[in-house]
Amino acid sequence: MPLITLHFTPALLLLVLTCAQVSQSMPVMSKGPLKESCVLYAKTLLQSINDTLAKIKERDCNVELNMATNTTSACAPKESKCSGIVKSEFDQESCLTNIGEDLHHYHEFLAARTDDQRSQASNVLSRIRELMENCFSWSLPIDVSKGAASQDENPFDRRLKFCKVLTGFQVRCITINRAIAYMNSGEHTK
Ligand SMILES: *[C@@H]1O[C@H](CO)[C@@H](O)[C@H](O)[C@H]1NC(C)=O
Ligand SMILES: *[C@@H]1O[C@H](CO)[C@@H](O)[C@H](O)[C@H]1NC(C)=O
């Protein structure tokens, strides 16, 4: 997955990347308003990322965001301005597909970390699966086959990478929370 390292704070990133583009697709369900429970699952996921970030050692890191998805632009609310263009339609399927790909990407990354980091992220991993299973009608296999990849990094780089990606996930998860709340509100179907 292409990743990019940016030297910005998460808050700034949210503004800068409001219209980020790129990616490939995956099957997804749902047309009508999203269930209320999905709003809670998404919030619980964000909470677990926050809790995990609060516990890790290297906390002062850059943000590495998943650039392989279009979540921010695909999930921008109707009538919002993206790159100066007013979006008149909201494509729920496209938004959900992008969110699904993000969740899949971060699940793979976290599940592939070696023991200590995987156990630090175990709560985040469960929360991702919970959201996927209840709101996206697919379940995620627990794939640890790529764990070896992170063995090559030295301990400092491993911790830094973990911090960067997790901080990127926090930024993305805030966007996901907003999008899910929007799709639950029914505003997008009006
Ligand atoms: C993301 O955007 C690119 C370029 O606009 C498009 O080709 C791709 O299909 C989009 N991906 C998804 C998952 O919507
Ligand atoms: C998680 O942290 C972000 C960034 O500090 C904050 O905006 C958000 O409200 C927090 N969310 C929860 C559910 O704790």
PDB file of C-alpha atoms and ligand atoms in Angstrom:
ATOM      1  CA  MET A   1       0.000   0.000   0.000  1.00  0.00           C
ATOM      2  CA  PRO A   2       1.428   3.411  -0.868  1.00  0.00           C
ATOM      3  CA  LEU A   3       1.972   5.481   2.217  1.00  0.00           C
ATOM      4  CA  ILE A   4       3.143   9.013   2.605  1.00  0.00           C
ATOM      5  CA  THR A   5       4.823  10.678   5.548  1.00  0.00           C
ATOM      6  CA  LEU A   6       3.706  14.174   6.278  1.00  0.00           C
ATOM      7  CA  HIS A   7       5.137  16.638   8.709  1.00  0.00           C
ATOM      8  CA  PHE A   8       1.894  18.080   9.962  1.00  0.00           C
ATOM      9  CA  THR A   9      -0.204  17.890  13.082  1.00  0.00           C
ATOM     10  CA  PRO A  10      -3.363  15.765  12.771  1.00  0.00           C
ATOM     11  CA  ALA A  11      -5.609  18.816  12.997  1.00  0.00           C
ATOM     12  CA  LEU A  12      -3.792  20.529  10.152  1.00  0.00           C
ATOM     13  CA  LEU A  13      -3.843  17.323   8.132  1.00  0.00           C
ATOM     14  CA  LEU A  14      -7.595  17.144   8.391  1.00  0.00           C
ATOM     15  CA  LEU A  15      -7.808  20.500   6.643  1.00  0.00           C
ATOM     16  CA  VAL A  16      -5.067  19.840   4.116  1.00  0.00           C
ATOM     17  CA  LEU A  17      -6.311  16.407   3.099  1.00  0.00           C
ATOM     18  CA  THR A  18      -9.973  17.241   2.894  1.00  0.00           C
ATOM     19  CA  CYS A  19      -9.918  16.348  -0.771  1.00  0.00           C
ATOM     20  CA  ALA A  20      -7.197  13.702  -1.049  1.00  0.00           C
ATOM     21  CA  GLN A  21      -7.632  11.249  -3.913  1.00  0.00           C
ATOM     22  CA  VAL A  22      -6.493   7.743  -5.049  1.00  0.00           C
ATOM     23  CA  SER A  23      -7.335   3.996  -4.769  1.00  0.00           C
ATOM     24  CA  GLN A  24      -8.973   0.681  -5.738  1.00  0.00           C
ATOM     25  CA  SER A  25     -12.286  -0.907  -4.730  1.00  0.00           C
ATOM     26  CA  MET A  26     -13.875  -3.727  -2.738  1.00  0.00           C
ATOM     27  CA  PRO A  27     -17.405  -5.082  -2.305  1.00  0.00           C
ATOM     28  CA  VAL A  28     -19.644  -3.426   0.250  1.00  0.00           C
ATOM     29  CA  MET A  29     -23.349  -3.394   1.217  1.00  0.00           C
ATOM     30  CA  SER A  30     -25.952  -0.865   2.340  1.00  0.00           C
ATOM     31  CA  LYS A  31     -28.012   1.950   0.872  1.00  0.00           C
ATOM     32  CA  GLY A  32     -30.314   3.395   3.539  1.00  0.00           C
ATOM     33  CA  PRO A  33     -29.223   5.179   6.700  1.00  0.00           C
ATOM     34  CA  LEU A  34     -26.565   3.377   8.678  1.00  0.00           C
ATOM     35  CA  LYS A  35     -27.572   1.800  11.976  1.00  0.00           C
ATOM     36  CA  GLU A  36     -27.212   3.791  15.172  1.00  0.00           C
ATOM     37  CA  SER A  37     -24.977   1.042  16.546  1.00  0.00           C
ATOM     38  CA  CYS A  38     -22.406   1.784  13.809  1.00  0.00           C
ATOM     39  CA  VAL A  39     -21.972   5.279  15.217  1.00  0.00           C
ATOM     40  CA  LEU A  40     -21.119   3.667  18.551  1.00  0.00           C
ATOM     41  CA  TYR A  41     -18.777   1.063  17.059  1.00  0.00           C
ATOM     42  CA  ALA A  42     -16.893   3.808  15.220  1.00  0.00           C
ATOM     43  CA  LYS A  43     -16.633   5.911  18.360  1.00  0.00           C
ATOM     44  CA  THR A  44     -15.416   2.954  20.395  1.00  0.00           C
ATOM     45  CA  LEU A  45     -12.775   2.291  17.756  1.00  0.00           C
ATOM     46  CA  LEU A  46     -11.563   5.895  17.945  1.00  0.00           C
ATOM     47  CA  GLN A  47     -11.503   5.645  21.722  1.00  0.00           C
ATOM     48  CA  SER A  48      -9.355   2.508  21.555  1.00  0.00           C
ATOM     49  CA  ILE A  49      -6.909   4.205  19.178  1.00  0.00           C
ATOM     50  CA  ASN A  50      -6.723   7.192  21.530  1.00  0.00           C
ATOM     51  CA  ASP A  51      -6.106   4.909  24.504  1.00  0.00           C
ATOM     52  CA  THR A  52      -3.388   2.984  22.674  1.00  0.00           C
ATOM     53  CA  LEU A  53      -1.660   6.164  21.508  1.00  0.00           C
ATOM     54  CA  ALA A  54      -1.700   7.475  25.065  1.00  0.00           C
ATOM     55  CA  LYS A  55       0.249   4.417  26.200  1.00  0.00           C
ATOM     56  CA  ILE A  56       2.987   4.164  23.593  1.00  0.00           C
ATOM     57  CA  LYS A  57       6.543   5.351  24.049  1.00  0.00           C
ATOM     58  CA  GLU A  58       7.392   7.406  20.965  1.00  0.00           C
ATOM     59  CA  ARG A  59       4.480   9.747  20.877  1.00  0.00           C
ATOM     60  CA  ASP A  60       6.108  12.700  19.207  1.00  0.00           C
ATOM     61  CA  CYS A  61       6.094  11.398  15.660  1.00  0.00           C
ATOM     62  CA  ASN A  62       5.016  12.465  12.180  1.00  0.00           C
ATOM     63  CA  VAL A  63       1.769  11.247  10.716  1.00  0.00           C
ATOM     64  CA  GLU A  64       1.727   8.514   8.115  1.00  0.00           C
ATOM     65  CA  LEU A  65      -1.612   8.407   6.373  1.00  0.00           C
ATOM     66  CA  ASN A  66      -3.067   5.690   4.166  1.00  0.00           C
ATOM     67  CA  MET A  67      -3.114   7.375   0.757  1.00  0.00           C
ATOM     68  CA  ALA A  68      -4.511   4.348  -1.053  1.00  0.00           C
ATOM     69  CA  THR A  69      -8.088   5.352  -0.301  1.00  0.00           C
ATOM     70  CA  ASN A  70     -10.305   8.347  -1.137  1.00  0.00           C
ATOM     71  CA  THR A  71     -12.180   8.376   2.141  1.00  0.00           C
ATOM     72  CA  THR A  72     -12.005  12.096   2.802  1.00  0.00           C
ATOM     73  CA  SER A  73     -13.328  13.126  -0.594  1.00  0.00           C
ATOM     74  CA  ALA A  74     -15.653  10.140  -1.073  1.00  0.00           C
ATOM     75  CA  CYS A  75     -17.266  10.762   2.308  1.00  0.00           C
ATOM     76  CA  ALA A  76     -17.505  14.546   2.078  1.00  0.00           C
ATOM     77  CA  PRO A  77     -21.098  15.539   2.867  1.00  0.00           C
ATOM     78  CA  LYS A  78     -23.474  16.703   0.176  1.00  0.00           C
ATOM     79  CA  GLU A  79     -23.234  20.406  -0.620  1.00  0.00           C
ATOM     80  CA  SER A  80     -19.751  20.550   0.898  1.00  0.00           C
ATOM     81  CA  LYS A  81     -16.981  22.190  -1.089  1.00  0.00           C
ATOM     82  CA  CYS A  82     -14.146  19.952  -2.174  1.00  0.00           C
ATOM     83  CA  SER A  83     -11.329  21.657  -4.127  1.00  0.00           C
ATOM     84  CA  GLY A  84     -13.745  24.509  -4.791  1.00  0.00           C
ATOM     85  CA  ILE A  85     -16.195  22.143  -6.490  1.00  0.00           C
ATOM     86  CA  VAL A  86     -19.546  21.795  -4.771  1.00  0.00           C
ATOM     87  CA  LYS A  87     -20.484  18.166  -4.444  1.00  0.00           C
ATOM     88  CA  SER A  88     -24.194  17.792  -5.162  1.00  0.00           C
ATOM     89  CA  GLU A  89     -24.483  14.047  -4.599  1.00  0.00           C
ATOM     90  CA  PHE A  90     -23.358  11.764  -1.831  1.00  0.00           C
ATOM     91  CA  ASP A  91     -22.352   8.284  -2.954  1.00  0.00           C
ATOM     92  CA  GLN A  92     -22.826   6.139   0.123  1.00  0.00           C
ATOM     93  CA  GLU A  93     -21.469   3.021  -1.496  1.00  0.00           C
ATOM     94  CA  SER A  94     -18.254   4.757  -2.497  1.00  0.00           C
ATOM     95  CA  CYS A  95     -17.854   6.214   0.988  1.00  0.00           C
ATOM     96  CA  LEU A  96     -18.419   2.819   2.612  1.00  0.00           C
ATOM     97  CA  THR A  97     -16.057   1.101   0.191  1.00  0.00           C
ATOM     98  CA  ASN A  98     -13.290   3.525   1.049  1.00  0.00           C
ATOM     99  CA  ILE A  99     -13.899   3.195   4.782  1.00  0.00           C
ATOM    100  CA  GLY A 100     -13.874  -0.579   4.406  1.00  0.00           C
ATOM    101  CA  GLU A 101     -10.549  -0.437   2.620  1.00  0.00           C
ATOM    102  CA  ASP A 102      -9.098   1.792   5.314  1.00  0.00           C
ATOM    103  CA  LEU A 103     -10.237  -0.598   8.032  1.00  0.00           C
ATOM    104  CA  HIS A 104      -8.812  -3.524   6.121  1.00  0.00           C
ATOM    105  CA  HIS A 105      -5.510  -1.725   5.584  1.00  0.00           C
ATOM    106  CA  TYR A 106      -5.071  -0.814   9.247  1.00  0.00           C
ATOM    107  CA  HIS A 107      -6.176  -4.232  10.420  1.00  0.00           C
ATOM    108  CA  GLU A 108      -3.529  -5.819   8.219  1.00  0.00           C
ATOM    109  CA  PHE A 109      -0.856  -3.454   9.406  1.00  0.00           C
ATOM    110  CA  LEU A 110      -1.610  -3.933  13.099  1.00  0.00           C
ATOM    111  CA  ALA A 111      -2.091  -7.692  12.872  1.00  0.00           C
ATOM    112  CA  ALA A 112       1.313  -7.944  11.189  1.00  0.00           C
ATOM    113  CA  ARG A 113       3.251  -6.173  13.942  1.00  0.00           C
ATOM    114  CA  THR A 114       5.342  -8.383  16.138  1.00  0.00           C
ATOM    115  CA  ASP A 115       4.249  -9.495  19.579  1.00  0.00           C
ATOM    116  CA  ASP A 116       4.591  -6.445  21.827  1.00  0.00           C
ATOM    117  CA  GLN A 117       2.970  -4.018  19.411  1.00  0.00           C
ATOM    118  CA  ARG A 118       0.300  -6.477  18.413  1.00  0.00           C
ATOM    119  CA  SER A 119      -0.675  -6.918  22.021  1.00  0.00           C
ATOM    120  CA  GLN A 120      -0.681  -3.137  22.509  1.00  0.00           C
ATOM    121  CA  ALA A 121      -3.010  -2.926  19.520  1.00  0.00           C
ATOM    122  CA  SER A 122      -5.166  -5.920  20.404  1.00  0.00           C
ATOM    123  CA  ASN A 123      -8.046  -3.781  21.568  1.00  0.00           C
ATOM    124  CA  VAL A 124      -7.902  -1.685  18.388  1.00  0.00           C
ATOM    125  CA  LEU A 125      -7.875  -4.891  16.313  1.00  0.00           C
ATOM    126  CA  SER A 126     -10.994  -6.196  18.077  1.00  0.00           C
ATOM    127  CA  ARG A 127     -12.770  -2.889  17.610  1.00  0.00           C
ATOM    128  CA  ILE A 128     -11.950  -2.845  13.874  1.00  0.00           C
ATOM    129  CA  ARG A 129     -13.374  -6.362  13.512  1.00  0.00           C
ATOM    130  CA  GLU A 130     -16.470  -5.428  15.486  1.00  0.00           C
ATOM    131  CA  LEU A 131     -17.157  -2.455  13.198  1.00  0.00           C
ATOM    132  CA  MET A 132     -16.499  -4.508  10.058  1.00  0.00           C
ATOM    133  CA  GLU A 133     -18.661  -7.425  11.113  1.00  0.00           C
ATOM    134  CA  ASN A 134     -21.612  -5.353  12.281  1.00  0.00           C
ATOM    135  CA  CYS A 135     -21.662  -2.548   9.758  1.00  0.00           C
ATOM    136  CA  PHE A 136     -19.900  -3.831   6.649  1.00  0.00           C
ATOM    137  CA  SER A 137     -21.126  -7.415   6.477  1.00  0.00           C
ATOM    138  CA  TRP A 138     -17.672  -8.832   6.079  1.00  0.00           C
ATOM    139  CA  SER A 139     -15.436 -10.348   8.645  1.00  0.00           C
ATOM    140  CA  LEU A 140     -11.695 -10.059   8.699  1.00  0.00           C
ATOM    141  CA  PRO A 141      -9.417 -13.021   8.947  1.00  0.00           C
ATOM    142  CA  ILE A 142      -6.717 -12.677  11.547  1.00  0.00           C
ATOM    143  CA  ASP A 143      -3.721 -12.649   9.254  1.00  0.00           C
ATOM    144  CA  VAL A 144      -0.421 -12.673  11.052  1.00  0.00           C
ATOM    145  CA  SER A 145       1.556 -14.083   8.125  1.00  0.00           C
ATOM    146  CA  LYS A 146       3.182 -10.731   7.401  1.00  0.00           C
ATOM    147  CA  GLY A 147       4.539 -10.298  10.909  1.00  0.00           C
ATOM    148  CA  ALA A 148       8.021 -11.057   9.667  1.00  0.00           C
ATOM    149  CA  ALA A 149       8.160  -7.793   7.718  1.00  0.00           C
ATOM    150  CA  SER A 150       8.543  -5.736  10.851  1.00  0.00           C
ATOM    151  CA  GLN A 151      11.334  -7.942  12.184  1.00  0.00           C
ATOM    152  CA  ASP A 152      13.758  -6.084   9.894  1.00  0.00           C
ATOM    153  CA  GLU A 153      13.264  -2.758  11.580  1.00  0.00           C
ATOM    154  CA  ASN A 154      15.368  -1.830  14.576  1.00  0.00           C
ATOM    155  CA  PRO A 155      13.436  -1.297  17.842  1.00  0.00           C
ATOM    156  CA  PHE A 156      13.453   2.476  17.588  1.00  0.00           C
ATOM    157  CA  ASP A 157      12.219   2.480  13.977  1.00  0.00           C
ATOM    158  CA  ARG A 158       9.593  -0.097  14.833  1.00  0.00           C
ATOM    159  CA  ARG A 159       8.215   2.069  17.621  1.00  0.00           C
ATOM    160  CA  LEU A 160       8.335   5.156  15.428  1.00  0.00           C
ATOM    161  CA  LYS A 161       6.544   3.396  12.574  1.00  0.00           C
ATOM    162  CA  PHE A 162       3.874   2.171  14.971  1.00  0.00           C
ATOM    163  CA  CYS A 163       3.350   5.706  16.259  1.00  0.00           C
ATOM    164  CA  LYS A 164       3.194   7.266  12.785  1.00  0.00           C
ATOM    165  CA  VAL A 165       0.715   4.768  11.389  1.00  0.00           C
ATOM    166  CA  LEU A 166      -1.450   4.732  14.496  1.00  0.00           C
ATOM    167  CA  THR A 167      -1.563   8.540  14.512  1.00  0.00           C
ATOM    168  CA  GLY A 168      -2.558   8.419  10.844  1.00  0.00           C
ATOM    169  CA  PHE A 169      -5.274   5.956  11.731  1.00  0.00           C
ATOM    170  CA  GLN A 170      -6.515   8.326  14.435  1.00  0.00           C
ATOM    171  CA  VAL A 171      -6.818  11.121  11.870  1.00  0.00           C
ATOM    172  CA  ARG A 172      -8.588   8.819   9.429  1.00  0.00           C
ATOM    173  CA  CYS A 173     -10.841   7.441  12.147  1.00  0.00           C
ATOM    174  CA  ILE A 174     -12.046  10.940  13.030  1.00  0.00           C
ATOM    175  CA  THR A 175     -13.084  11.318   9.372  1.00  0.00           C
ATOM    176  CA  ILE A 176     -14.726   7.881   9.501  1.00  0.00           C
ATOM    177  CA  ASN A 177     -16.645   8.815  12.653  1.00  0.00           C
ATOM    178  CA  ARG A 178     -17.970  11.968  10.986  1.00  0.00           C
ATOM    179  CA  ALA A 179     -18.930  10.065   7.849  1.00  0.00           C
ATOM    180  CA  ILE A 180     -20.728   7.321   9.765  1.00  0.00           C
ATOM    181  CA  ALA A 181     -22.621   9.863  11.873  1.00  0.00           C
ATOM    182  CA  TYR A 182     -23.604  11.624   8.647  1.00  0.00           C
ATOM    183  CA  MET A 183     -24.815   8.382   7.047  1.00  0.00           C
ATOM    184  CA  ASN A 184     -26.754   7.598  10.212  1.00  0.00           C
ATOM    185  CA  SER A 185     -28.426  11.014  10.264  1.00  0.00           C
ATOM    186  CA  GLY A 186     -30.201  10.398   6.963  1.00  0.00           C
ATOM    187  CA  GLU A 187     -29.209  13.884   5.789  1.00  0.00           C
ATOM    188  CA  HIS A 188     -27.393  12.392   2.819  1.00  0.00           C
ATOM    189  CA  THR A 189     -30.560  10.811   1.400  1.00  0.00           C
ATOM    190  CA  LYS A 190     -32.553  14.044   1.380  1.00  0.00           C
TER     191      LYS A 190
HETATM  192  C1  LIG B   1     -10.369   6.680  -5.678  1.00  0.00           C
HETATM  193  O1  LIG B   1     -10.165   7.688  -6.635  1.00  0.00           O
HETATM  194  C2  LIG B   1      -9.508   7.241  -7.814  1.00  0.00           C
HETATM  195  C3  LIG B   1      -9.218   8.443  -8.677  1.00  0.00           C
HETATM  196  O2  LIG B   1     -10.263   9.370  -8.644  1.00  0.00           O
HETATM  197  C4  LIG B   1     -10.408   6.202  -8.498  1.00  0.00           C
HETATM  198  O3  LIG B   1      -9.792   5.728  -9.659  1.00  0.00           O
HETATM  199  C5  LIG B   1     -10.636   5.049  -7.528  1.00  0.00           C
HETATM  200  O4  LIG B   1     -11.516   4.091  -8.094  1.00  0.00           O
HETATM  201  C6  LIG B   1     -11.216   5.553  -6.223  1.00  0.00           C
HETATM  202  N1  LIG B   1     -11.279   4.455  -5.273  1.00  0.00           N
HETATM  203  C7  LIG B   1     -12.370   4.138  -4.599  1.00  0.00           C
HETATM  204  C8  LIG B   1     -12.247   2.985  -3.666  1.00  0.00           C
HETATM  205  O5  LIG B   1     -13.407   4.756  -4.683  1.00  0.00           O
HETATM  206  C1  LIG B   2      -9.712  10.936  20.338  1.00  0.00           C
HETATM  207  O1  LIG B   2      -8.706  11.899  20.167  1.00  0.00           O
HETATM  208  C2  LIG B   2      -9.025  12.919  19.238  1.00  0.00           C
HETATM  209  C3  LIG B   2      -7.785  13.761  18.995  1.00  0.00           C
HETATM  210  O2  LIG B   2      -7.245  14.221  20.200  1.00  0.00           O
HETATM  211  C4  LIG B   2     -10.213  13.731  19.781  1.00  0.00           C
HETATM  212  O3  LIG B   2     -10.554  14.748  18.848  1.00  0.00           O
HETATM  213  C5  LIG B   2     -11.374  12.800  19.959  1.00  0.00           C
HETATM  214  O4  LIG B   2     -12.464  13.493  20.526  1.00  0.00           O
HETATM  215  C6  LIG B   2     -11.006  11.607  20.825  1.00  0.00           C
HETATM  216  N1  LIG B   2     -12.140  10.697  20.737  1.00  0.00           N
HETATM  217  C7  LIG B   2     -12.528   9.884  21.689  1.00  0.00           C
HETATM  218  C8  LIG B   2     -13.737   9.056  21.415  1.00  0.00           C
HETATM  219  O5  LIG B   2     -11.900   9.773  22.715  1.00  0.00           O
END
